PDB file of C-alpha atoms in Angstrom:
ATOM      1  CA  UNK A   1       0.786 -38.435 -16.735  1.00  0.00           C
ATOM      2  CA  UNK A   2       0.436 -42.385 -17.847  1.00  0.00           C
ATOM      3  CA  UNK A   3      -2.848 -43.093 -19.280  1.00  0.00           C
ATOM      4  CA  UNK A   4      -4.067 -46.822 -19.628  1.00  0.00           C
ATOM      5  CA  UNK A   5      -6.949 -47.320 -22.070  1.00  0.00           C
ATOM      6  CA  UNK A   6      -8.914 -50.630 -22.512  1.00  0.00           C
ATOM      7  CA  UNK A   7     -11.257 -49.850 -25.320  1.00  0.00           C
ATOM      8  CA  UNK A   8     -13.346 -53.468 -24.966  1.00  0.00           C
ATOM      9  CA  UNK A   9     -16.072 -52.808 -22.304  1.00  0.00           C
ATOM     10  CA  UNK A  10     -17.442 -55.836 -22.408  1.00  0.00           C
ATOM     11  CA  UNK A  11     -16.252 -59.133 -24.313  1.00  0.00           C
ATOM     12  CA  UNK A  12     -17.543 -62.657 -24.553  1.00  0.00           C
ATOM     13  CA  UNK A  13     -16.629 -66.253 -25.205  1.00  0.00           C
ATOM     14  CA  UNK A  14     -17.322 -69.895 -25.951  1.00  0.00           C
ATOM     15  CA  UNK A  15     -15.528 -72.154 -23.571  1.00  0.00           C
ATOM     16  CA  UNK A  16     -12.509 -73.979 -25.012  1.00  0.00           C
ATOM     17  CA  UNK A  17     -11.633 -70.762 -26.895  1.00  0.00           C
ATOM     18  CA  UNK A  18      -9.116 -68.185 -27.740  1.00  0.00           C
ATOM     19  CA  UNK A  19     -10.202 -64.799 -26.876  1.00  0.00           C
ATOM     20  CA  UNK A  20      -7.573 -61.371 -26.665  1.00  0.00           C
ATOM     21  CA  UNK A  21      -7.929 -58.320 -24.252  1.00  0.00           C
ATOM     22  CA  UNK A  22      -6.480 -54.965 -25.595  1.00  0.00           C
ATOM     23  CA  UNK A  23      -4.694 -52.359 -23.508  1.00  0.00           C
ATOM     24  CA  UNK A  24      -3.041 -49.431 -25.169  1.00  0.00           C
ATOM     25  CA  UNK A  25      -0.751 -46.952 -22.770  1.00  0.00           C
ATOM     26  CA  UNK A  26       0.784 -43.886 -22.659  1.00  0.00           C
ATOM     27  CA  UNK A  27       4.103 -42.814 -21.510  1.00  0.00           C
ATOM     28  CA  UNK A  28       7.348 -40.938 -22.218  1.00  0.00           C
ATOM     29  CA  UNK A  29       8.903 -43.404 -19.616  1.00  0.00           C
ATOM     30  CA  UNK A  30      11.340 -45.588 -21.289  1.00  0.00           C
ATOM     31  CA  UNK A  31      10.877 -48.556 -18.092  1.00  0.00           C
ATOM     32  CA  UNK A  32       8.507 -49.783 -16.361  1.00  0.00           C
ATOM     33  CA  UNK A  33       6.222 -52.276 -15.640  1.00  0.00           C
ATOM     34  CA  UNK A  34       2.444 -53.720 -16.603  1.00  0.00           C
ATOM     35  CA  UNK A  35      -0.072 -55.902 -15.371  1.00  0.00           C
ATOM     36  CA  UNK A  36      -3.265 -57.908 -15.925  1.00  0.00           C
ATOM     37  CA  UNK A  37      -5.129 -58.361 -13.185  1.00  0.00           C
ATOM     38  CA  UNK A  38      -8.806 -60.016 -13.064  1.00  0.00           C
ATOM     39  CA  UNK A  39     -11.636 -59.542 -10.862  1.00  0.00           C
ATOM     40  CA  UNK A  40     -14.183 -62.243 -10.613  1.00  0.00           C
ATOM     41  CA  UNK A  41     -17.570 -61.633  -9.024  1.00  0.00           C
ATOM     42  CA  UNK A  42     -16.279 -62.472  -5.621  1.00  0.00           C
ATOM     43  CA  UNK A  43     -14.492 -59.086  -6.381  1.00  0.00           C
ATOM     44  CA  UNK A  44     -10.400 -59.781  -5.051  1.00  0.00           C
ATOM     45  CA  UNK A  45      -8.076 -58.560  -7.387  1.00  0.00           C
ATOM     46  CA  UNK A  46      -5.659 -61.482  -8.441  1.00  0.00           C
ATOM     47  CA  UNK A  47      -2.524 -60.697 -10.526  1.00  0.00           C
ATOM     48  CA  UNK A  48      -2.637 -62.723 -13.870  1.00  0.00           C
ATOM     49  CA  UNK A  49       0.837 -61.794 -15.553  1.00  0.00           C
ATOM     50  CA  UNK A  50       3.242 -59.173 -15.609  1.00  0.00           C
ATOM     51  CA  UNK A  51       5.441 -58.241 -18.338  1.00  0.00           C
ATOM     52  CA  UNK A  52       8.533 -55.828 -17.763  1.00  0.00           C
ATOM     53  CA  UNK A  53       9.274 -53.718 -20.584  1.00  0.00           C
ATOM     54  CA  UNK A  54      13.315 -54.190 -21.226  1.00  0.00           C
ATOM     55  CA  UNK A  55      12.283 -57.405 -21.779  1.00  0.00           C
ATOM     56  CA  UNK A  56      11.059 -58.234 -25.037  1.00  0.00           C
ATOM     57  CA  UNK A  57       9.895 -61.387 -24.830  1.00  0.00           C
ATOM     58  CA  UNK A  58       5.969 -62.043 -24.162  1.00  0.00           C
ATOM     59  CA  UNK A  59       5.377 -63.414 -21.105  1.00  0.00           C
ATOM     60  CA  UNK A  60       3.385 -66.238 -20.536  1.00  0.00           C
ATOM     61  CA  UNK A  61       1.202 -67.995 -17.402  1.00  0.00           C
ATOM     62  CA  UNK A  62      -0.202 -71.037 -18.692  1.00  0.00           C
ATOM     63  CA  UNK A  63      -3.229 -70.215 -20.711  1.00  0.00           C
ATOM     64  CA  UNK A  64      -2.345 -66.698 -20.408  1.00  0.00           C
ATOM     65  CA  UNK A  65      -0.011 -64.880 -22.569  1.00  0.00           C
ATOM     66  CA  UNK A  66       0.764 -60.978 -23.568  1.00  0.00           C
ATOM     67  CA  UNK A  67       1.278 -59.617 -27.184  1.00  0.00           C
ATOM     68  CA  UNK A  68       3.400 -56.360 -25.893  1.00  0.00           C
ATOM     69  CA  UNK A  69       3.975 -54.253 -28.665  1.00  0.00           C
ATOM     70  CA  UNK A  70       6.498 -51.484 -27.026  1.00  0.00           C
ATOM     71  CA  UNK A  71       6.958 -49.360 -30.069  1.00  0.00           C
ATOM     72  CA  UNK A  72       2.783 -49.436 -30.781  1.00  0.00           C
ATOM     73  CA  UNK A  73       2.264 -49.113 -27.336  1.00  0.00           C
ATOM     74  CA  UNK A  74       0.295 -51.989 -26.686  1.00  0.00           C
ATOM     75  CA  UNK A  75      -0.481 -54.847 -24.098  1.00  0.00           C
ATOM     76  CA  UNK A  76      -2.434 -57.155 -25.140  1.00  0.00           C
ATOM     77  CA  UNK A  77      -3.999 -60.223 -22.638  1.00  0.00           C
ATOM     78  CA  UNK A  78      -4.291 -63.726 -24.747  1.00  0.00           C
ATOM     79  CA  UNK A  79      -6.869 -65.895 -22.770  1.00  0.00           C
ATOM     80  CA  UNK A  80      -6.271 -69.935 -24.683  1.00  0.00           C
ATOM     81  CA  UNK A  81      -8.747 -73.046 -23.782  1.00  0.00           C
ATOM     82  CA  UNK A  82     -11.259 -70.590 -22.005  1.00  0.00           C
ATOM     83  CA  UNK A  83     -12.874 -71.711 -18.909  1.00  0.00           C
ATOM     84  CA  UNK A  84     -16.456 -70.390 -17.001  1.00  0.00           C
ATOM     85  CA  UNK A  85     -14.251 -69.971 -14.486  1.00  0.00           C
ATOM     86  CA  UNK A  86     -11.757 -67.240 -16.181  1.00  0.00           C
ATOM     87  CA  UNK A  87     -15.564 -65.033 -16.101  1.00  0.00           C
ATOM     88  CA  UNK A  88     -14.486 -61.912 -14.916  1.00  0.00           C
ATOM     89  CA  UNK A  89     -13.406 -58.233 -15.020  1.00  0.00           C
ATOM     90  CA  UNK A  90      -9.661 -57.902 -16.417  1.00  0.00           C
ATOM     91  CA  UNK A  91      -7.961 -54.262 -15.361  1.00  0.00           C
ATOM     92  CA  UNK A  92      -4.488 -53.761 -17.419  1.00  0.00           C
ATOM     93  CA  UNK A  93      -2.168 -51.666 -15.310  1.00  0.00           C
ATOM     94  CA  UNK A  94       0.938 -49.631 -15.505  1.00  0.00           C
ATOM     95  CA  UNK A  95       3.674 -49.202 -12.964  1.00  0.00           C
ATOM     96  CA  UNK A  96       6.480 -46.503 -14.120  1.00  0.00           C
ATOM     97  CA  UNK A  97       9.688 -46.807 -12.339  1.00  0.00           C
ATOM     98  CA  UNK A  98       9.357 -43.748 -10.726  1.00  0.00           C
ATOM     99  CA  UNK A  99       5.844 -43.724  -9.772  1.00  0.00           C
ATOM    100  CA  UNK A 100       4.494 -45.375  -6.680  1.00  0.00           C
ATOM    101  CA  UNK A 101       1.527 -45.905  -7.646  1.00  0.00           C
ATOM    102  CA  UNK A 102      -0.302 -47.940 -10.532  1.00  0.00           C
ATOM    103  CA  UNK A 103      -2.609 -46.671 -13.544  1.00  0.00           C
ATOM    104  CA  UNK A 104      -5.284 -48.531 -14.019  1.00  0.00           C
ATOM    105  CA  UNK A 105      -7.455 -49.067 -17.137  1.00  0.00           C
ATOM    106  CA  UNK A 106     -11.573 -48.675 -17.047  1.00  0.00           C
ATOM    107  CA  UNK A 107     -11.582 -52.750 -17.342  1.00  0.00           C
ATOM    108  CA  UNK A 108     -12.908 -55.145 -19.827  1.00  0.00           C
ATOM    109  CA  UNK A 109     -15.534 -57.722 -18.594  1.00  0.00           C
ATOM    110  CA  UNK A 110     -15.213 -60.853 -19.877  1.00  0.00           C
ATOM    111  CA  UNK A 111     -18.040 -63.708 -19.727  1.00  0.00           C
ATOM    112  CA  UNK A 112     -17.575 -67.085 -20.987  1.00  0.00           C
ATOM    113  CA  UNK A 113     -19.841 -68.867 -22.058  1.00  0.00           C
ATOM    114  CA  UNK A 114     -20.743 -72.359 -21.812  1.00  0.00           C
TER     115      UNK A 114
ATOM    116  CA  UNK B   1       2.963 -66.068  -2.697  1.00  0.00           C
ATOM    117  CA  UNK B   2       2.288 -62.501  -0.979  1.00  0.00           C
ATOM    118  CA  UNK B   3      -1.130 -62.126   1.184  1.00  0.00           C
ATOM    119  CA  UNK B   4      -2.478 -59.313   1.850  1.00  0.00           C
ATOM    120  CA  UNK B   5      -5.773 -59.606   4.704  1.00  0.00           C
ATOM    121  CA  UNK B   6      -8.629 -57.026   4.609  1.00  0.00           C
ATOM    122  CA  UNK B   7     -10.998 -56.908   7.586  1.00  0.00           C
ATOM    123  CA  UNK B   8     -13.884 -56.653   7.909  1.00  0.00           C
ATOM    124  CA  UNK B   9     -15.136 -57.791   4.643  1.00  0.00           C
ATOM    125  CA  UNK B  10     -18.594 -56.352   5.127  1.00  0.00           C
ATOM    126  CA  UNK B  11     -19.917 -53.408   7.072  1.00  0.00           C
ATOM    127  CA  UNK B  12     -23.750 -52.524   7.916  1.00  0.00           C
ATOM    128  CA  UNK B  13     -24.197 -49.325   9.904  1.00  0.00           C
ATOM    129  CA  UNK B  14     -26.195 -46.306  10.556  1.00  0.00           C
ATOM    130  CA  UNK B  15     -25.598 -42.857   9.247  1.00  0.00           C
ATOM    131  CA  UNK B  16     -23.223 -40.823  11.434  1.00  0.00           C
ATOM    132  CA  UNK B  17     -21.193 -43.892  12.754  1.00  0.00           C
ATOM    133  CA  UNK B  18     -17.631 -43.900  11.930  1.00  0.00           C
ATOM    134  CA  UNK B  19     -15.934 -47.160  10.090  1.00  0.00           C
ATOM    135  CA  UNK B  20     -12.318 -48.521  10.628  1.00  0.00           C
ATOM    136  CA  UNK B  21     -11.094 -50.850   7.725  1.00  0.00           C
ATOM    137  CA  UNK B  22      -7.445 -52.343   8.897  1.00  0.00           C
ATOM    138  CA  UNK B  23      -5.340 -53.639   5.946  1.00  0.00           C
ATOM    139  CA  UNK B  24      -2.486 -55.974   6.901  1.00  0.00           C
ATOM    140  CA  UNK B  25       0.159 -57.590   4.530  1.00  0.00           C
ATOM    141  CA  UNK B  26       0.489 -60.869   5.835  1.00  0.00           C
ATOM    142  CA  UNK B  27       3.930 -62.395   4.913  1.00  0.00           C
ATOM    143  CA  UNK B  28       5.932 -59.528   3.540  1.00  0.00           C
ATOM    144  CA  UNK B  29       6.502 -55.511   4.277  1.00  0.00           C
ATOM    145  CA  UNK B  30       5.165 -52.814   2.779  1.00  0.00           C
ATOM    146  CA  UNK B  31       6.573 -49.642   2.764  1.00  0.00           C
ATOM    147  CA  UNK B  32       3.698 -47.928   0.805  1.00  0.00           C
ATOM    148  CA  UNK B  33      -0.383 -49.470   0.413  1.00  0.00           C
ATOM    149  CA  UNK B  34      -2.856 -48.308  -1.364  1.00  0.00           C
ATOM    150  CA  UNK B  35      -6.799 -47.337  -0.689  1.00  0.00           C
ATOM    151  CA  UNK B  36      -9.140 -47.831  -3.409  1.00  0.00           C
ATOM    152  CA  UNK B  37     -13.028 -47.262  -3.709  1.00  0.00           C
ATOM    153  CA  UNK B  38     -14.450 -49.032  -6.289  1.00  0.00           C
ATOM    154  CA  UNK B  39     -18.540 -48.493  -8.104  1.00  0.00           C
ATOM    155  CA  UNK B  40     -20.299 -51.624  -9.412  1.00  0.00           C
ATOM    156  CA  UNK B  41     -18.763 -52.071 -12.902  1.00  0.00           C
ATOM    157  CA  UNK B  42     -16.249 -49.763 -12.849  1.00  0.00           C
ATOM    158  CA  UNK B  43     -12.251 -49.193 -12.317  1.00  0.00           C
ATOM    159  CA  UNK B  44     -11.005 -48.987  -8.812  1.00  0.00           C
ATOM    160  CA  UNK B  45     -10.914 -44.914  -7.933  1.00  0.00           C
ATOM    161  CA  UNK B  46      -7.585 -44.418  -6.018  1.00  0.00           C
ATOM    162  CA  UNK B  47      -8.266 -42.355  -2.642  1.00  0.00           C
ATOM    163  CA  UNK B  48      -4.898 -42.159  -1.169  1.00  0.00           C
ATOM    164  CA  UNK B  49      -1.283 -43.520  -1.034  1.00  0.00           C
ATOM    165  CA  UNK B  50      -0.442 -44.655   2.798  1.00  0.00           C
ATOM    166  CA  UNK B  51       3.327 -44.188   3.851  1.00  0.00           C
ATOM    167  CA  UNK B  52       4.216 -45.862   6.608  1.00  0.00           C
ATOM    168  CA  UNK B  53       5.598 -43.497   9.269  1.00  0.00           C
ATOM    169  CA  UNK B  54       4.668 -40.673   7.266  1.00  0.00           C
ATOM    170  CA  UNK B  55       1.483 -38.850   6.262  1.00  0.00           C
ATOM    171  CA  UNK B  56      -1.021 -39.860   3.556  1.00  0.00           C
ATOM    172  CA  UNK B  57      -1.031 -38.320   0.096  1.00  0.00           C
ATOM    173  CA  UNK B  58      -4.538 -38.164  -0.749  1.00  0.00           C
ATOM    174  CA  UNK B  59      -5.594 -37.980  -4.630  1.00  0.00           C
ATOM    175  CA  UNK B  60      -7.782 -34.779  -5.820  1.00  0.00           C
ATOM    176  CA  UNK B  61     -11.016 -34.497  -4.415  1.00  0.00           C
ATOM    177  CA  UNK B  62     -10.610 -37.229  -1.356  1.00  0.00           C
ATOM    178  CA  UNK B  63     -11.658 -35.235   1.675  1.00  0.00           C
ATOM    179  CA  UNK B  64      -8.687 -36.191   3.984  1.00  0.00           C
ATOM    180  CA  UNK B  65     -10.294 -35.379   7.572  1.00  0.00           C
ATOM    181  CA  UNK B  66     -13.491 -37.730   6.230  1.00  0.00           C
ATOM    182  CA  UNK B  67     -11.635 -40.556   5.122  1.00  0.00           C
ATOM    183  CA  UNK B  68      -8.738 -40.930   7.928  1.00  0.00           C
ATOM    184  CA  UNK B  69      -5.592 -43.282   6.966  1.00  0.00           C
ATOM    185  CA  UNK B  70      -2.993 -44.283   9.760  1.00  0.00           C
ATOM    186  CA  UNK B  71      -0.374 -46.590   8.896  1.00  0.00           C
ATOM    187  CA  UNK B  72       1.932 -47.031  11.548  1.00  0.00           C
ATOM    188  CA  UNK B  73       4.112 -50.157  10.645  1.00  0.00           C
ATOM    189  CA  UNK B  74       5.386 -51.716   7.949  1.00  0.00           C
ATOM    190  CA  UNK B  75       2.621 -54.453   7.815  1.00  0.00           C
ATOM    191  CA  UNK B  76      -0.671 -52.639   8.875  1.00  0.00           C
ATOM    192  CA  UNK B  77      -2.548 -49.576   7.267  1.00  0.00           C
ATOM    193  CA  UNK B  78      -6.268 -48.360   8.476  1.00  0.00           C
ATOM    194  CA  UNK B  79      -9.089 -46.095   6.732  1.00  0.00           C
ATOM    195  CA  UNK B  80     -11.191 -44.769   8.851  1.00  0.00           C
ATOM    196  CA  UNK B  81     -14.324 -43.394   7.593  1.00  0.00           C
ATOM    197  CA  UNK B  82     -15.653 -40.696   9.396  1.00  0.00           C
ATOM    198  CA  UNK B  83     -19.451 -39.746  10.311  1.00  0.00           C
ATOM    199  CA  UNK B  84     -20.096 -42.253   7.536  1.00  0.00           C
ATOM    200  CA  UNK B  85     -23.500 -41.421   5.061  1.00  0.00           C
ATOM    201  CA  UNK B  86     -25.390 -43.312   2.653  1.00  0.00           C
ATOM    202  CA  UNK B  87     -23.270 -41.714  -0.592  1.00  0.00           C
ATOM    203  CA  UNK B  88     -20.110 -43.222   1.327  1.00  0.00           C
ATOM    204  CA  UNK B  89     -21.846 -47.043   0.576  1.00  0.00           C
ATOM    205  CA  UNK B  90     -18.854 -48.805  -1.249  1.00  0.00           C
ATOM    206  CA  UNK B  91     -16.257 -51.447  -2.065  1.00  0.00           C
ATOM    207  CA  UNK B  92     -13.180 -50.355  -0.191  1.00  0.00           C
ATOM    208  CA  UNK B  93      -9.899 -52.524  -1.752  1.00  0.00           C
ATOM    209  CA  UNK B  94      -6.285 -51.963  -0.109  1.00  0.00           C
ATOM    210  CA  UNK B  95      -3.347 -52.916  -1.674  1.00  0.00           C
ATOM    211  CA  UNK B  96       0.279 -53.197  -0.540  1.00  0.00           C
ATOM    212  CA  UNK B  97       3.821 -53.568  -2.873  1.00  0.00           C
ATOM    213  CA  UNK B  98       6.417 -55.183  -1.456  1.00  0.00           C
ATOM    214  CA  UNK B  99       9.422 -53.041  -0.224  1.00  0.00           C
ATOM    215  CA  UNK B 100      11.442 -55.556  -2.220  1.00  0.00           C
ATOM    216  CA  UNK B 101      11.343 -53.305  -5.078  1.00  0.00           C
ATOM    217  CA  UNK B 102       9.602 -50.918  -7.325  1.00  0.00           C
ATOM    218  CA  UNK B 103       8.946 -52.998  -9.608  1.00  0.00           C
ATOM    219  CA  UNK B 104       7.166 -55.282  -7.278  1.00  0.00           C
ATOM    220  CA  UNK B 105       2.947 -55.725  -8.691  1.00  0.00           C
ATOM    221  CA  UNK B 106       0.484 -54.548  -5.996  1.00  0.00           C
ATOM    222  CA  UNK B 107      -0.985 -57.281  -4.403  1.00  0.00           C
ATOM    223  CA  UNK B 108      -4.749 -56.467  -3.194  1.00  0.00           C
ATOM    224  CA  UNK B 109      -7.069 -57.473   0.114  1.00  0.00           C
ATOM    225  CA  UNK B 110     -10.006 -59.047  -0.715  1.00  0.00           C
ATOM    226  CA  UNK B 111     -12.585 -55.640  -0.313  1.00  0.00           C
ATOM    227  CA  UNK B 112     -14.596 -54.274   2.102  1.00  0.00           C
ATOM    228  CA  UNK B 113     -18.275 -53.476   1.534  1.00  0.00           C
ATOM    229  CA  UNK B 114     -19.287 -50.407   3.036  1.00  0.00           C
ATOM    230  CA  UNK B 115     -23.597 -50.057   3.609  1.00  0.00           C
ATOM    231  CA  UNK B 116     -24.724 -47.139   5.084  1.00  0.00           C
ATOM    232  CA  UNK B 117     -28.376 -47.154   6.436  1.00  0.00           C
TER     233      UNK B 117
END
């Protein structure tokens, strides 16, 4: 079974900058899919960025980007030019290409501060 | 971009009363939704995996005649919540993918609060 792990409970930041996410995963799978998804306090999930793993370029959303590390295992959520309103929870999820359903990590709260 | 309508958003009732929650993907079809219950702070707890026109696979530990899922077309999916009590106080979130594809992201209702009195 895939196993998503975000090992940052809690994270904060000072608007205007740079702060990372980490997400680690585990899979034999050789394709499939992740996510970031954020949760602000008004609680609907909203899909930040997806990255598909043939590809190995990092994809990017505007101020978002990923650091996916395929080898290590490793999804990382870059968050540039903070702003209060990017205050939320972030979930990192994984989609197999066999599975239905999505794994979801535990979630890393992020507040930024002003 | 793909909607997907939860309703109702909030729910205040009395112990014993039973709870429909109807989850509706607005501008594309889903094949397969998803029920979630999620605790203050914490991950979203999958219950169950609705198929339309088929039955429900319910993850371990989900009591399937207390938490009742129906999803009958390829745009609508309902939990019902049976003889609701106080420990059953939650946010509900449904989510539907696309049939476009399995590679399509979930795309998730805005959550229903569940208070039982």
């Amino acid at each position: 079974a895939q196993t998503v792990t975000q090992s940052q409970p809690e994270m904060s930041v000072q608007e205007a900058e740079t702060v990372t996410l980490s997400c680690t995963y585990d899979t034999s799978e050789n394709n499939y899919y992740l996510f970031w998804y954020k949760q602000p306090p008004s609680r609907q999930m909203i899909l930040v960025i997806r990255q598909e793993a043939y590809k190995q370029q990092n994809a990017t959303e505007n101020r978002f980007s990923v650091n996916f590390q395929k080898a290590a295992k490793s999804f990382s959520l870059k968050i540039s030019d903070s702003q209060l309103g990017d205050t939320a929870m972030y979930f990192c999820a994984f989609l197999g290409t066999n599975a239905g359903k999505s794994t979801f990590g535990d979630g890393t709260t992020l507040t930024v501060k002003p | 971009g793909a909607v997907v309508s939860q309703h109702p958003s909030r729910v205040i009732c009395k112990s014993g009363t039973s709870v429909k929650i109807e989850c509706r993907s607005l501008d594309f079809q889903a094949t397969t939704m998803f029920w979630y219950r999620q605790f203050p702070k914490q991950s979203l707890m999958l219950m169950a995996t609705s198929n339309e026109g088929s039955k429900a696979t319910y993850e371990q530990g989900v009591e399937k005649d207390k938490f009742l899922i129906n999803h009958a077309s390829l745009t609508l999916s309902t939990l019902t919540v049976t003889s609701a009590h106080p420990e059953d106080s939650s946010f509900y979130i449904c989510s539907a993918r696309d049939r476009g594809g399995s590679n399509q992201p979930q795309h998730f209702g805005d959550g229903t609060r569940l208070s039982i009195l």
